[in-house]
Tab-separated table of C-alpha atoms and ligand atoms in Angstrom:
chain	number	residue	atom	x	y	z
A	1	UNK	CA	36.766	-83.002	0.625
A	2	UNK	CA	36.475	-79.273	-0.041
A	3	UNK	CA	34.273	-78.716	-3.134
A	4	UNK	CA	36.311	-75.685	-4.243
A	5	UNK	CA	40.040	-76.215	-3.819
A	6	UNK	CA	43.317	-74.428	-4.342
A	7	UNK	CA	43.512	-75.613	-7.959
A	8	UNK	CA	40.127	-74.030	-8.784
A	9	UNK	CA	41.181	-70.792	-7.123
A	10	UNK	CA	44.520	-70.654	-8.947
A	11	UNK	CA	42.685	-71.247	-12.251
A	12	UNK	CA	40.292	-68.414	-11.344
A	13	UNK	CA	43.222	-66.117	-10.772
A	14	UNK	CA	44.578	-66.803	-14.281
A	15	UNK	CA	41.115	-66.242	-15.746
A	16	UNK	CA	40.562	-62.836	-14.104
A	17	UNK	CA	44.120	-61.512	-14.410
A	18	UNK	CA	43.981	-58.031	-15.935
A	19	UNK	CA	40.262	-57.689	-15.089
A	20	UNK	CA	40.653	-57.087	-11.337
A	21	UNK	CA	43.185	-55.111	-9.306
A	22	UNK	CA	45.734	-56.674	-6.983
A	23	UNK	CA	44.875	-54.472	-3.988
A	24	UNK	CA	47.456	-53.213	-1.479
A	25	UNK	CA	47.902	-54.413	2.081
A	26	UNK	CA	49.139	-51.982	4.762
A	27	UNK	CA	50.222	-52.220	8.382
A	28	UNK	CA	47.962	-50.255	10.733
A	29	UNK	CA	50.313	-48.811	13.336
A	30	UNK	CA	47.401	-47.613	15.478
A	31	UNK	CA	45.636	-50.967	15.632
A	32	UNK	CA	48.961	-52.833	15.998
A	33	UNK	CA	49.874	-50.747	19.054
A	34	UNK	CA	46.433	-51.083	20.532
A	35	UNK	CA	46.286	-54.883	20.147
A	36	UNK	CA	49.949	-55.732	20.727
A	37	UNK	CA	50.291	-57.725	17.489
A	38	UNK	CA	50.880	-56.612	13.890
A	39	UNK	CA	47.529	-55.742	12.266
A	40	UNK	CA	47.498	-55.587	8.457
A	41	UNK	CA	44.619	-54.080	6.488
A	42	UNK	CA	43.814	-55.567	3.066
A	43	UNK	CA	42.466	-52.595	1.137
A	44	UNK	CA	40.039	-54.484	-1.087
A	45	UNK	CA	37.481	-51.682	-0.827
A	46	UNK	CA	39.680	-49.992	-3.444
A	47	UNK	CA	38.881	-52.793	-5.920
A	48	UNK	CA	37.229	-51.728	-9.209
A	49	UNK	CA	33.444	-51.281	-8.555
A	50	UNK	CA	34.263	-50.715	-4.859
A	51	UNK	CA	34.181	-54.274	-3.539
A	52	UNK	CA	35.774	-57.716	-3.828
A	53	UNK	CA	32.621	-58.980	-5.584
A	54	UNK	CA	34.243	-58.172	-8.938
A	55	UNK	CA	36.531	-61.181	-8.445
A	56	UNK	CA	33.732	-63.740	-8.307
A	57	UNK	CA	31.632	-62.021	-10.957
A	58	UNK	CA	34.557	-61.766	-13.391
A	59	UNK	CA	35.475	-65.409	-12.888
A	60	UNK	CA	31.879	-66.584	-13.318
A	61	UNK	CA	31.305	-64.527	-16.474
A	62	UNK	CA	34.646	-65.542	-18.014
A	63	UNK	CA	33.855	-69.211	-17.300
A	64	UNK	CA	30.692	-69.169	-19.481
A	65	UNK	CA	30.777	-70.632	-22.994
A	66	UNK	CA	29.833	-68.547	-26.051
A	67	UNK	CA	26.240	-69.792	-26.129
A	68	UNK	CA	25.595	-68.821	-22.497
A	69	UNK	CA	27.387	-65.507	-22.933
A	70	UNK	CA	24.930	-64.759	-25.735
A	71	UNK	CA	21.919	-65.273	-23.449
A	72	UNK	CA	23.011	-62.775	-20.789
A	73	UNK	CA	23.219	-63.065	-17.019
A	74	UNK	CA	20.801	-62.370	-14.157
A	75	UNK	CA	21.254	-62.186	-10.387
A	76	UNK	CA	19.594	-61.074	-7.181
A	77	UNK	CA	21.821	-58.677	-5.297
A	78	UNK	CA	21.891	-56.271	-2.362
A	79	UNK	CA	24.099	-54.059	-4.495
A	80	UNK	CA	27.756	-54.951	-4.717
A	81	UNK	CA	27.315	-58.245	-6.574
A	82	UNK	CA	24.963	-56.516	-8.995
A	83	UNK	CA	27.437	-53.746	-9.548
A	84	UNK	CA	30.288	-56.204	-10.077
A	85	UNK	CA	28.231	-58.364	-12.425
A	86	UNK	CA	27.112	-55.316	-14.423
A	87	UNK	CA	30.747	-54.293	-14.874
A	88	UNK	CA	31.983	-57.817	-15.680
A	89	UNK	CA	29.144	-58.432	-18.175
A	90	UNK	CA	29.722	-55.097	-19.898
A	91	UNK	CA	33.403	-55.955	-20.303
A	92	UNK	CA	32.314	-59.137	-22.141
A	93	UNK	CA	29.656	-57.292	-24.162
A	94	UNK	CA	26.858	-59.225	-22.437
A	95	UNK	CA	23.356	-58.340	-21.216
A	96	UNK	CA	22.946	-58.234	-17.398
A	97	UNK	CA	19.679	-58.034	-15.418
A	98	UNK	CA	19.906	-57.342	-11.664
A	99	UNK	CA	16.957	-58.080	-9.336
A	100	UNK	CA	16.859	-56.613	-5.831
A	101	UNK	CA	14.578	-55.880	-2.890
A	102	UNK	CA	13.316	-52.455	-1.795
A	103	UNK	CA	15.775	-52.436	1.151
A	104	UNK	CA	18.684	-51.670	-1.168
A	105	UNK	CA	19.934	-48.066	-0.838
A	106	UNK	CA	19.454	-45.625	-3.710
A	107	UNK	CA	23.153	-44.937	-4.307
A	108	UNK	CA	23.710	-48.609	-5.146
A	109	UNK	CA	20.833	-48.630	-7.666
A	110	UNK	CA	22.155	-45.590	-9.530
A	111	UNK	CA	25.574	-47.079	-9.849
A	112	UNK	CA	24.313	-50.352	-11.317
A	113	UNK	CA	22.152	-48.457	-13.810
A	114	UNK	CA	25.160	-46.349	-14.777
A	115	UNK	CA	27.159	-49.523	-15.415
A	116	UNK	CA	24.624	-50.476	-18.066
A	117	UNK	CA	22.625	-53.251	-16.390
A	118	UNK	CA	18.807	-53.514	-16.328
A	119	UNK	CA	17.312	-53.332	-12.809
A	120	UNK	CA	14.171	-55.003	-11.427
A	121	UNK	CA	13.025	-54.061	-7.924
A	122	UNK	CA	10.871	-56.796	-6.374
A	123	UNK	CA	9.498	-57.326	-2.841
A	124	UNK	CA	11.034	-56.741	0.569
A	125	UNK	CA	13.581	-59.504	0.818
A	126	UNK	CA	16.378	-61.141	-1.062
A	127	UNK	CA	14.163	-64.196	-1.405
A	128	UNK	CA	11.490	-62.214	-3.304
A	129	UNK	CA	14.164	-60.890	-5.652
A	130	UNK	CA	15.408	-64.430	-6.127
A	131	UNK	CA	11.959	-65.553	-7.332
A	132	UNK	CA	12.098	-62.953	-10.092
A	133	UNK	CA	15.535	-64.269	-11.069
A	134	UNK	CA	14.110	-67.764	-11.397
A	135	UNK	CA	11.255	-66.455	-13.546
A	136	UNK	CA	13.728	-64.741	-15.913
A	137	UNK	CA	15.802	-67.911	-16.164
A	138	UNK	CA	12.700	-69.988	-16.972
A	139	UNK	CA	10.963	-67.505	-19.301
A	140	UNK	CA	13.800	-65.576	-20.963
A	141	UNK	CA	16.632	-68.100	-20.816
A	142	UNK	CA	19.009	-65.848	-18.895
A	143	UNK	CA	21.894	-67.479	-17.007
A	144	UNK	CA	21.703	-67.090	-13.221
A	145	UNK	CA	24.887	-66.064	-11.447
A	146	UNK	CA	24.034	-65.948	-7.744
A	147	UNK	CA	25.976	-63.725	-5.313
A	148	UNK	CA	27.653	-66.494	-3.312
A	149	UNK	CA	26.450	-70.105	-3.681
A	150	UNK	CA	28.193	-70.926	-6.970
A	151	UNK	CA	31.556	-72.649	-7.609
A	152	UNK	CA	32.953	-69.960	-9.956
A	153	UNK	CA	31.901	-67.157	-7.589
A	154	UNK	CA	33.522	-68.863	-4.599
A	155	UNK	CA	36.717	-69.578	-6.560
A	156	UNK	CA	36.856	-65.940	-7.710
A	157	UNK	CA	36.486	-64.604	-4.164
A	158	UNK	CA	39.162	-67.118	-3.154
A	159	UNK	CA	41.727	-65.222	-5.237
A	160	UNK	CA	41.612	-62.606	-2.485
A	161	UNK	CA	42.803	-65.260	-0.025
A	162	UNK	CA	45.726	-66.157	-2.313
A	163	UNK	CA	46.803	-62.511	-2.437
A	164	UNK	CA	46.568	-62.105	1.329
A	165	UNK	CA	48.672	-65.156	2.131
A	166	UNK	CA	51.280	-64.055	-0.422
A	167	UNK	CA	51.362	-60.541	1.032
A	168	UNK	CA	51.475	-61.714	4.692
A	169	UNK	CA	52.660	-65.372	4.630
A	170	UNK	CA	53.038	-65.440	8.423
A	171	UNK	CA	49.394	-64.410	9.070
A	172	UNK	CA	48.077	-66.248	12.129
A	173	UNK	CA	44.549	-64.909	11.920
A	174	UNK	CA	42.416	-63.494	9.106
A	175	UNK	CA	39.154	-61.649	9.795
A	176	UNK	CA	36.644	-61.964	6.987
A	177	UNK	CA	33.127	-60.610	6.496
A	178	UNK	CA	30.418	-63.277	6.579
A	179	UNK	CA	27.032	-63.070	4.904
A	180	UNK	CA	26.126	-65.684	2.295
A	181	UNK	CA	29.596	-67.087	2.801
A	182	UNK	CA	31.010	-67.007	-0.743
A	183	UNK	CA	33.796	-64.710	0.376
A	184	UNK	CA	34.605	-66.642	3.554
A	185	UNK	CA	34.417	-70.037	1.794
A	186	UNK	CA	36.728	-69.013	-1.035
A	187	UNK	CA	39.174	-67.176	1.182
A	188	UNK	CA	39.327	-69.976	3.732
A	189	UNK	CA	39.854	-72.618	1.023
A	190	UNK	CA	42.700	-70.552	-0.449
A	191	UNK	CA	44.385	-69.581	2.804
A	192	UNK	CA	44.079	-72.963	4.521
A	193	UNK	CA	45.177	-74.629	1.288
A	194	UNK	CA	48.475	-72.723	1.471
A	195	UNK	CA	48.754	-72.208	5.230
A	196	UNK	CA	46.652	-74.762	7.179
A	197	UNK	CA	47.466	-73.311	10.608
A	198	UNK	CA	46.131	-69.811	9.793
A	199	UNK	CA	42.843	-69.214	11.596
A	200	UNK	CA	39.906	-67.681	9.735
A	201	UNK	CA	37.220	-65.906	11.750
A	202	UNK	CA	33.973	-64.730	10.149
A	203	UNK	CA	32.380	-61.437	11.204
A	204	UNK	CA	28.674	-60.569	10.828
A	205	UNK	CA	26.230	-58.104	12.324
A	206	UNK	CA	23.896	-59.230	15.125
A	207	UNK	CA	20.872	-57.974	13.154
A	208	UNK	CA	20.104	-60.799	10.728
A	209	UNK	CA	23.178	-63.062	10.881
A	210	UNK	CA	21.831	-65.864	8.707
A	211	UNK	CA	25.015	-67.938	8.385
A	212	UNK	CA	25.730	-67.789	12.119
A	213	UNK	CA	22.165	-68.895	12.928
A	214	UNK	CA	22.474	-71.694	10.376
A	215	UNK	CA	25.837	-72.889	11.720
A	216	UNK	CA	24.367	-72.925	15.244
A	217	UNK	CA	21.315	-74.892	14.037
A	218	UNK	CA	23.459	-77.344	12.042
A	219	UNK	CA	21.523	-76.623	8.823
A	220	UNK	CA	20.454	-73.573	6.770
A	221	UNK	CA	17.691	-71.602	8.516
A	222	UNK	CA	15.656	-68.514	7.642
A	223	UNK	CA	16.433	-65.320	9.556
A	224	UNK	CA	14.393	-62.119	9.419
A	225	UNK	CA	16.118	-59.475	7.270
A	226	UNK	CA	16.638	-56.241	9.203
A	227	UNK	CA	18.081	-52.892	8.205
A	228	UNK	CA	21.692	-52.570	9.387
A	229	UNK	CA	24.686	-50.308	8.815
A	230	UNK	CA	26.326	-53.421	7.327
A	231	UNK	CA	23.672	-53.604	4.591
A	232	UNK	CA	25.940	-55.615	2.263
A	233	UNK	CA	25.842	-58.422	4.836
A	234	UNK	CA	22.030	-58.668	4.754
A	235	UNK	CA	20.048	-61.545	3.242
A	236	UNK	CA	19.669	-65.278	3.812
A	237	UNK	CA	21.958	-68.132	2.812
A	238	UNK	CA	19.189	-70.063	1.001
A	239	UNK	CA	17.413	-73.054	2.554
A	240	UNK	CA	18.708	-75.122	-0.376
A	241	UNK	CA	22.292	-73.889	0.107
A	242	UNK	CA	24.618	-76.209	-1.810
A	243	UNK	CA	28.175	-75.092	-1.086
A	244	UNK	CA	28.835	-72.203	1.280
A	245	UNK	CA	27.091	-73.548	4.380
A	246	UNK	CA	29.198	-76.717	4.412
A	247	UNK	CA	32.391	-74.852	3.521
A	248	UNK	CA	31.888	-72.290	6.293
A	249	UNK	CA	31.046	-75.068	8.750
A	250	UNK	CA	34.186	-77.021	7.828
A	251	UNK	CA	36.678	-74.174	7.315
A	252	UNK	CA	35.860	-71.285	9.666
A	253	UNK	CA	37.429	-71.342	13.117
A	254	UNK	CA	34.880	-68.994	14.687
A	255	UNK	CA	32.200	-66.393	13.952
A	256	UNK	CA	31.714	-63.154	15.892
A	257	UNK	CA	28.708	-60.807	15.793
A	258	UNK	CA	28.589	-57.029	16.152
A	259	UNK	CA	26.015	-54.459	17.216
A	260	UNK	CA	25.271	-51.340	15.201
A	261	UNK	CA	27.251	-48.995	17.485
A	262	UNK	CA	30.278	-51.235	17.120
A	263	UNK	CA	29.979	-51.200	13.335
A	264	UNK	CA	29.698	-47.397	13.370
A	265	UNK	CA	32.872	-47.247	15.484
A	266	UNK	CA	34.622	-49.361	12.842
A	267	UNK	CA	33.595	-46.979	10.035
A	268	UNK	CA	34.743	-44.014	12.119
A	269	UNK	CA	38.106	-45.608	12.971
A	270	UNK	CA	38.724	-46.483	9.314
A	271	UNK	CA	38.104	-42.871	8.341
A	272	UNK	CA	39.833	-40.977	11.142
A	273	UNK	CA	42.784	-43.241	11.915
A	274	UNK	CA	43.369	-45.119	8.656
A	275	UNK	CA	42.045	-42.398	6.302
A	276	UNK	CA	39.899	-44.923	4.446
A	277	UNK	CA	36.239	-44.609	3.460
A	278	UNK	CA	34.557	-47.975	3.972
A	279	UNK	CA	30.942	-49.108	4.103
A	280	UNK	CA	29.463	-50.808	7.183
A	281	UNK	CA	30.179	-54.319	5.922
A	282	UNK	CA	33.710	-53.288	5.024
A	283	UNK	CA	34.357	-52.054	8.566
A	284	UNK	CA	33.245	-55.074	10.593
A	285	UNK	CA	36.742	-56.600	10.853
A	286	UNK	CA	38.150	-53.402	12.360
A	287	UNK	CA	35.005	-53.146	14.494
A	288	UNK	CA	35.508	-56.657	15.874
A	289	UNK	CA	39.075	-55.787	16.912
A	290	UNK	CA	38.018	-52.496	18.526
A	291	UNK	CA	35.190	-54.258	20.396
A	292	UNK	CA	37.645	-56.826	21.764
A	293	UNK	CA	35.527	-59.654	20.401
A	294	UNK	CA	38.317	-61.662	18.758
A	295	UNK	CA	40.693	-64.013	20.550
A	296	UNK	CA	43.946	-62.367	19.461
A	297	UNK	CA	46.688	-64.117	17.598
A	298	UNK	CA	49.136	-62.203	15.457
A	299	UNK	CA	49.929	-61.200	12.854
A	300	UNK	CA	46.321	-60.414	11.974
A	301	UNK	CA	44.977	-59.545	8.543
A	302	UNK	CA	41.718	-57.592	8.474
A	303	UNK	CA	39.820	-57.416	5.222
A	304	UNK	CA	38.206	-54.127	4.205
A	305	UNK	CA	35.710	-55.601	1.739
A	306	UNK	CA	33.854	-52.615	0.267
A	307	UNK	CA	33.363	-48.874	0.209
A	308	UNK	CA	29.935	-48.392	-1.348
A	309	UNK	CA	28.270	-46.350	1.377
A	310	UNK	CA	25.939	-43.381	0.920
A	311	UNK	CA	28.227	-40.429	1.653
A	312	UNK	CA	25.524	-38.540	3.570
A	313	UNK	CA	25.252	-41.500	5.927
A	314	UNK	CA	29.043	-41.757	6.146
A	315	UNK	CA	29.297	-38.081	7.099
A	316	UNK	CA	26.750	-38.553	9.887
A	317	UNK	CA	28.567	-41.576	11.271
A	318	UNK	CA	31.993	-39.925	11.347
A	319	UNK	CA	30.398	-36.933	13.100
A	320	UNK	CA	29.283	-39.316	15.838
A	321	UNK	CA	25.643	-39.211	14.797
A	322	UNK	CA	24.716	-42.887	14.565
A	323	UNK	CA	21.375	-42.982	12.770
A	324	UNK	CA	18.593	-44.884	14.449
A	325	UNK	CA	18.188	-48.112	12.523
A	326	UNK	CA	14.382	-47.890	12.686
A	327	UNK	CA	14.710	-44.711	10.583
A	328	UNK	CA	16.139	-46.873	7.826
A	329	UNK	CA	19.879	-46.464	8.221
A	330	UNK	CA	20.514	-49.017	5.489
B	1	PLP	C1	28.841	-59.360	-0.357
B	1	PLP	C2	29.683	-58.632	0.604
B	1	PLP	C3	30.175	-59.267	1.751
B	1	PLP	C4	29.799	-60.688	2.140
B	1	PLP	O1	30.119	-61.662	1.168
B	1	PLP	P1	29.412	-63.099	1.195
B	1	PLP	O2	30.077	-63.887	0.145
B	1	PLP	O3	27.943	-62.879	0.916
B	1	PLP	O4	29.572	-63.656	2.566
B	1	PLP	C5	31.028	-58.538	2.572
B	1	PLP	N1	31.349	-57.265	2.307
B	1	PLP	C6	30.880	-56.614	1.219
B	1	PLP	C7	31.286	-55.199	0.991
B	1	PLP	C8	30.031	-57.278	0.331
B	1	PLP	O5	29.581	-56.636	-0.749
């Protein structure tokens, strides 16, 4: 039994219609030639707020009743969820408070502030930020909307899977970013619900792959958070994970991990060959193909999940200057 099913995801799509973009999907001729199968790129980095996270946030906010809407929402976020939640809450006229760790890059902070949310910076890890969230829930009555382990968030992210399988019904393989697993859980539930034979492979960075370590251990485990070019994939899955660990375990066909140089190559390819600006997390699907780390089956759909990268860092990467991670590339 999948806790979030096709019915939940279709309901989410109705709920968020008009609040999120239906993003385009394009054939990459370069990658298709290189790999010998059709490779389609789902351009979700062009979503409003610059990532798919708006889907889950919009669905979660729209699912609240009037009393909860009146209290306001709070979340811990490495950036894109906070940004999405700020936007979704503003659209509903609600208060939003976003808690995050000091590892989050400055450009993401500014954007969330600009979107009208209050920001609290706490500690050095996602778990520290999460403690502040729990305090605000207990002391100020705010409603917590976590970045991934929540039914309405997972169902919202799942709407991306519905779009993909409508746009490329014959997809044999879909590459999806994997961090907390809300995206992968929702997308896999949607895609396998419509097309059970389509394989879904999760992609993470080697530096701090919490879901991969947890899947290997057979239960959620803590992993040290490290700076990475794929900063949106940082953070743990929660030792008390309720939904996404089991969904990823049951629905994903495989998980592959990438080094920092490989991620940089993905960003560079996206820019030079596809003419798309994507952040590190957004580029890991392309990076996995370029690195030859995926057992190929075509047609392939590769998700570009976000574009919120510091443009100074992006410029360095496309110039072939891969910043040393110890200098704080995230
Ligand atoms: C959050 C995020 C992911 C990972 O999503 P999870 O649901 O945490 O696995 C991937 N890419 C981008 C750009 C993100 O912001």
